[in-house]
Coordinates of N, CA and C in Angstrom, one line a residue:
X1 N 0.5 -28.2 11.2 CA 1.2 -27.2 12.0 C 0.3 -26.1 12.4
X2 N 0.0 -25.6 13.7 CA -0.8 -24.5 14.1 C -0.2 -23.8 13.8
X3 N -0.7 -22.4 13.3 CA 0.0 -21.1 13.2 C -0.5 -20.2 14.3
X4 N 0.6 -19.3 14.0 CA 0.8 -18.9 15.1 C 0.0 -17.3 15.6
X5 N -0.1 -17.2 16.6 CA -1.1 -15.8 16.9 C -0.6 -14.4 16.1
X6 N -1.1 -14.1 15.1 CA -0.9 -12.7 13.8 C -0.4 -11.3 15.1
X7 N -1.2 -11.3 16.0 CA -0.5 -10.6 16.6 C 0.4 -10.5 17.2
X8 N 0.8 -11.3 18.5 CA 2.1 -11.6 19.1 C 3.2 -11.7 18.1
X9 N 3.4 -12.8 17.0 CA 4.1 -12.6 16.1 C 4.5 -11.6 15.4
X10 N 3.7 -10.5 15.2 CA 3.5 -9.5 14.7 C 4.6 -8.2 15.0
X11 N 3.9 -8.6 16.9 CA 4.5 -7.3 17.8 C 5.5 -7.7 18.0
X12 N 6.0 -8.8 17.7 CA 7.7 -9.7 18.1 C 8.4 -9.6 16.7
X13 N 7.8 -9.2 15.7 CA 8.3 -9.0 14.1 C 8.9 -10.0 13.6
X14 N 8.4 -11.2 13.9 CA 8.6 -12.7 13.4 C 7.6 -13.1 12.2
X15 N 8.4 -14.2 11.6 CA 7.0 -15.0 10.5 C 6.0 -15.2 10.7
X16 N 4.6 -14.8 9.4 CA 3.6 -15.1 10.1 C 3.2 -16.7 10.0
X17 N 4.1 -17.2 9.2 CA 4.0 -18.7 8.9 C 4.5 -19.5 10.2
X18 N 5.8 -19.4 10.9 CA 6.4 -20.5 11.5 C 6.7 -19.3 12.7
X19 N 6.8 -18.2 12.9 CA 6.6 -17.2 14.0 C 7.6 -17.4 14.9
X20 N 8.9 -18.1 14.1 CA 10.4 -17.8 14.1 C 11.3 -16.9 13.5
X21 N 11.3 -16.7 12.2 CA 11.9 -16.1 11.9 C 11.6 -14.5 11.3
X22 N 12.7 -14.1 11.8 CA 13.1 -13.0 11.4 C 12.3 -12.2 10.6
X23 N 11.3 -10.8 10.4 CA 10.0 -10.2 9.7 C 11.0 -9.1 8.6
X24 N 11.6 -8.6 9.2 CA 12.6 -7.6 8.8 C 14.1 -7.4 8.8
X25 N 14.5 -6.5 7.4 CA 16.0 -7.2 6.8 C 16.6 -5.5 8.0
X26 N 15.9 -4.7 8.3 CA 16.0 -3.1 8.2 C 15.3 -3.1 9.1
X27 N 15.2 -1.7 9.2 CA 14.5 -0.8 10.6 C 12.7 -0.9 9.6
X28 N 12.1 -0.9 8.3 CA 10.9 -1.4 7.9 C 10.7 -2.1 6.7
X29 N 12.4 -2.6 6.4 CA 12.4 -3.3 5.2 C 12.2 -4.9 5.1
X30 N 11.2 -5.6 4.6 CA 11.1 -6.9 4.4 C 12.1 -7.4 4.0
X31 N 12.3 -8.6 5.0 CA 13.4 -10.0 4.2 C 12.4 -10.2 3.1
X32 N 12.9 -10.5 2.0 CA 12.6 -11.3 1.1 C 11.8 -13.0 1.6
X33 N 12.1 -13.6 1.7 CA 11.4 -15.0 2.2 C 12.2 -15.5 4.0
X34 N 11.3 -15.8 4.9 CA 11.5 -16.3 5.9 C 12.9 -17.5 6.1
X35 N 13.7 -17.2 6.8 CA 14.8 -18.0 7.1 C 15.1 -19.4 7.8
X36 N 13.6 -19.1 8.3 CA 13.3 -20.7 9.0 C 12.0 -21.6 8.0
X37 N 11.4 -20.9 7.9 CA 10.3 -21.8 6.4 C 10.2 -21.4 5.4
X38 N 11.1 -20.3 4.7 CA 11.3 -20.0 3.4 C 9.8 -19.6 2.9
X39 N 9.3 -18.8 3.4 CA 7.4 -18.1 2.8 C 8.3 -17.2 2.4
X40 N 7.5 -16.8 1.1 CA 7.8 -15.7 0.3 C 7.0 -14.7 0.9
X41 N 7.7 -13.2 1.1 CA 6.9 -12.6 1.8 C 6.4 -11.2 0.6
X42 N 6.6 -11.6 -0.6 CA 6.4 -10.8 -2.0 C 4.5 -10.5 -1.5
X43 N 4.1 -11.1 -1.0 CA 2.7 -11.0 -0.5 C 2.0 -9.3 -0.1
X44 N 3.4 -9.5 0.7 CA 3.4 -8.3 1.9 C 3.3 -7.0 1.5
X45 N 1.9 -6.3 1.9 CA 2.2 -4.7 1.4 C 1.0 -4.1 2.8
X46 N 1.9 -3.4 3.9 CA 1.0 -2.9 4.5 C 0.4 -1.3 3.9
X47 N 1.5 -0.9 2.8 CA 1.2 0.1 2.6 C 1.1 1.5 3.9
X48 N 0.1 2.4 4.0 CA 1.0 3.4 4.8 C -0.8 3.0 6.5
X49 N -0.9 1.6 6.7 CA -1.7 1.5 7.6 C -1.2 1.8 9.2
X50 N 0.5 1.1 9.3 CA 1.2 1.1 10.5 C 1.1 2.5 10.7
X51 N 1.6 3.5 10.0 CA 1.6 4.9 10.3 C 0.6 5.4 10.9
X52 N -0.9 4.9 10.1 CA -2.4 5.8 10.4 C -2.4 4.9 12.0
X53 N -2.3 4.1 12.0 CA -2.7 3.0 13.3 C -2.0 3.7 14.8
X54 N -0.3 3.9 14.2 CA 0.8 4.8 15.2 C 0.2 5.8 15.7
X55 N -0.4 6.8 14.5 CA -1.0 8.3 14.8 C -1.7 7.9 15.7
X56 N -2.9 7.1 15.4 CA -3.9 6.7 16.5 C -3.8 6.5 17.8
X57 N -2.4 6.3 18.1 CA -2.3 5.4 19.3 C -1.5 6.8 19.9
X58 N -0.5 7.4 19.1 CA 0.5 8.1 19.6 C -0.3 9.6 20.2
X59 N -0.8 9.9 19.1 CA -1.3 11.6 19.3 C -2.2 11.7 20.7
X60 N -3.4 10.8 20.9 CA -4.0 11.1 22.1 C -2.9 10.4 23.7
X61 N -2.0 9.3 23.6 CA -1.7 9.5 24.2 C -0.1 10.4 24.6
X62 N 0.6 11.3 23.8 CA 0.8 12.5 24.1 C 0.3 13.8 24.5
X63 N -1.1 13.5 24.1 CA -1.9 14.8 24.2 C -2.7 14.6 25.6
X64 N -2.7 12.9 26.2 CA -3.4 12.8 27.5 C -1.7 13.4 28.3
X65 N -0.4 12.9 28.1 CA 0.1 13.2 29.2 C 0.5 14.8 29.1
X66 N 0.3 15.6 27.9 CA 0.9 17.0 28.3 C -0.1 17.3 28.9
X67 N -1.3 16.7 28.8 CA -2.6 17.9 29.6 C -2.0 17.2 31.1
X68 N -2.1 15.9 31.6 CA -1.6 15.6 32.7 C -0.2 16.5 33.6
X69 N 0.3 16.6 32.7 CA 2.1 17.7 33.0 C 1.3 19.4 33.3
X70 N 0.9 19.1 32.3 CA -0.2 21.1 32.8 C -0.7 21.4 33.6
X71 N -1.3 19.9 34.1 CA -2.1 20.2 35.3 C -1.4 20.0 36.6
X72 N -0.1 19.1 36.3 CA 0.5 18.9 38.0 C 1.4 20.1 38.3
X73 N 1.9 20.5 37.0 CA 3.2 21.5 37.6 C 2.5 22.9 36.2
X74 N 4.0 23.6 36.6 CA 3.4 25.0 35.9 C 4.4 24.9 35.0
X75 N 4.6 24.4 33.5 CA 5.5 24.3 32.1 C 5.1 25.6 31.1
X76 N 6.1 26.1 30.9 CA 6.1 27.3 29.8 C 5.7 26.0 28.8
X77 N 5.2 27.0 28.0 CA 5.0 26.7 26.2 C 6.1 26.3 25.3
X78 N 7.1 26.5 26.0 CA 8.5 26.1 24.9 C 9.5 25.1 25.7
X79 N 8.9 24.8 26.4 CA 8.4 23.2 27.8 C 8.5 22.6 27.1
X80 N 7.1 22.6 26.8 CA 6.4 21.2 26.5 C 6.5 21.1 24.7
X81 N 7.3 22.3 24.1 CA 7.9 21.8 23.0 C 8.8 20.9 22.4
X82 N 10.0 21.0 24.0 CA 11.2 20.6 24.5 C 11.0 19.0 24.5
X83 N 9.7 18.9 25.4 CA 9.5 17.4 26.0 C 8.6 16.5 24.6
X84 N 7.4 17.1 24.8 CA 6.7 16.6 23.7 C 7.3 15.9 22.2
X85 N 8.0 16.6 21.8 CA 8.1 16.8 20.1 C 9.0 15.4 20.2
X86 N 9.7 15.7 20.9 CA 10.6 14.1 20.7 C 10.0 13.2 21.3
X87 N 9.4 13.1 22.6 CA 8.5 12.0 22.8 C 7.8 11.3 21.6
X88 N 7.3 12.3 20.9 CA 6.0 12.1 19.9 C 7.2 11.3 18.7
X89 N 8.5 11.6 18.3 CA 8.9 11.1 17.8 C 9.8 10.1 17.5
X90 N 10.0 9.9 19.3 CA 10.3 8.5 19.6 C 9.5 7.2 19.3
X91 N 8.2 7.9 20.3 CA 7.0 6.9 20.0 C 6.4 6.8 18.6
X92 N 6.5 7.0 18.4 CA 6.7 6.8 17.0 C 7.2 5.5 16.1
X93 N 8.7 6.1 16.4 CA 9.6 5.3 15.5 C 9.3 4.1 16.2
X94 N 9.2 3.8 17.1 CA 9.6 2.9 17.9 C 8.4 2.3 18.0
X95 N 7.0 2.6 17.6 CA 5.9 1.6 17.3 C 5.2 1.3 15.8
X96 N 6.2 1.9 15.0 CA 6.2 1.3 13.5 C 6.8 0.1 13.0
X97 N 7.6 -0.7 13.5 CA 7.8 -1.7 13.1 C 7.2 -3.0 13.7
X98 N 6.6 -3.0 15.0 CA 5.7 -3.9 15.4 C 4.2 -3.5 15.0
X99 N 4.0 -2.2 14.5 CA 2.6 -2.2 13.9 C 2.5 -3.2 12.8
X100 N 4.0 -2.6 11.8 CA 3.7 -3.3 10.5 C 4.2 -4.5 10.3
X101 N 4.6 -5.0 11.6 CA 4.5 -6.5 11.5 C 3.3 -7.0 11.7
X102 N 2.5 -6.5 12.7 CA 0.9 -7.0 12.9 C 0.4 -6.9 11.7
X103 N 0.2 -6.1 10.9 CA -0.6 -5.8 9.8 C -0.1 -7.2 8.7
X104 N 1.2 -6.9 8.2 CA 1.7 -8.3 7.3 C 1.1 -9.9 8.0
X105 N 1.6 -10.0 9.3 CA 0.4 -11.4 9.9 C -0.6 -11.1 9.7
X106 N -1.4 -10.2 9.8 CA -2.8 -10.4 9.2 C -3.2 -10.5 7.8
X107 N -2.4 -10.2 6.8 CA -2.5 -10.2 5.7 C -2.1 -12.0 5.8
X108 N -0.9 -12.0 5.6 CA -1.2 -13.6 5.7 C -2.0 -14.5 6.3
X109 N -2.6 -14.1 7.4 CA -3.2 -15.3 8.5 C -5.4 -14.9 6.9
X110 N -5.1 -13.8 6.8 CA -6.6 -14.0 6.1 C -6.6 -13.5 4.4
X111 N -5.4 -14.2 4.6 CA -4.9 -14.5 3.0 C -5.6 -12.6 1.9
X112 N -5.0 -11.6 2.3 CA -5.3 -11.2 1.5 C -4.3 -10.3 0.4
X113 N -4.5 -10.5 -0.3 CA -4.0 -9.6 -1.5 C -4.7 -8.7 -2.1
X114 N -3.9 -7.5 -3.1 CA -4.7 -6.6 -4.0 C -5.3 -7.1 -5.0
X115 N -6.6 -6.5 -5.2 CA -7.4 -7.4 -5.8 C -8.5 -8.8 -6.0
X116 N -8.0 -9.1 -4.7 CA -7.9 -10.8 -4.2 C -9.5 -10.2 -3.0
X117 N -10.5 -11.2 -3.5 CA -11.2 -11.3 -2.3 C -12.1 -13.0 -1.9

C-alpha cells in the first residue's frame, strides 16, 4: 500500500498510515488509534512545534497586512488593535490543528521517536 503525502494528510488532519481516518478526537486532542487501520498513534508527540511554525507564518503575515492598512487609509492606533488582535487570534487557532497534523505525518512517515535515531 502507498502511503500517503505527510503533508496533504496532515493539512486535511487524517492518518498518516491510510490518510482516511480521522487525526483528532478534539480541537488538538489525538484519537487514540486510527478508525480505519487501527495505527496506534501513542507515537505522536509534536510537542509545542505547531505553535513555533503558526508564530512563523502568522506574525509577519499580520504585520505585512497592518503596514499594508497604514499605508492605504489613515487608522488610529486603537484601529488596528480592534482589527489586528483578533485576526492574530483567529489565525491562529485556526492554523494549529493542520500544523500539528503535518508534524505527526512526519513523525510517522520518518519514523521518529524520543530517543530513537
Amino acid at each position: 500500500m502507498a502511503q500517503p503525502n505527510p503533508i496533504l494528510t496532515g493539512l486535511l488532519c487524517r492518518c498518516p498510515r491510510c490518510g482516511e481516518g480521522r487525526l483528532f478526537a478534539g480541537y488538538l486532542k489525538l484519537v487514540p488509534q486510527c478508525e480505519k487501520c487501527g495505527l496506534d498513534l501513542a507515537f505522536a508527540d509534536s510537542g509545542d512545534g505547531p505553535a513555533v511554525f503558526v508564530i512563523f507564518l502568522v506574525a509577519p503575515l499580520v504585520l505585512v497586512m497592518a503596514l499594508i492598512l497604514g499605508a492605504v487609509a489613515t487608522v488610529p492606533p486603537w484601529m488596528h488593535l480592534v482589527i489586528w488582535i483578533p485576526v492574530t487570534v483567529l489565525l491562529s487557532l485556526a492554523l494549529l490543528p493542520p500544523f500539528k497534523g503535518v508534524l505527526v505525518n512526519l513523525q510517522f512517515r520518518h519514523d521518529a521517536h524520543e530517543g530513537h535515531q
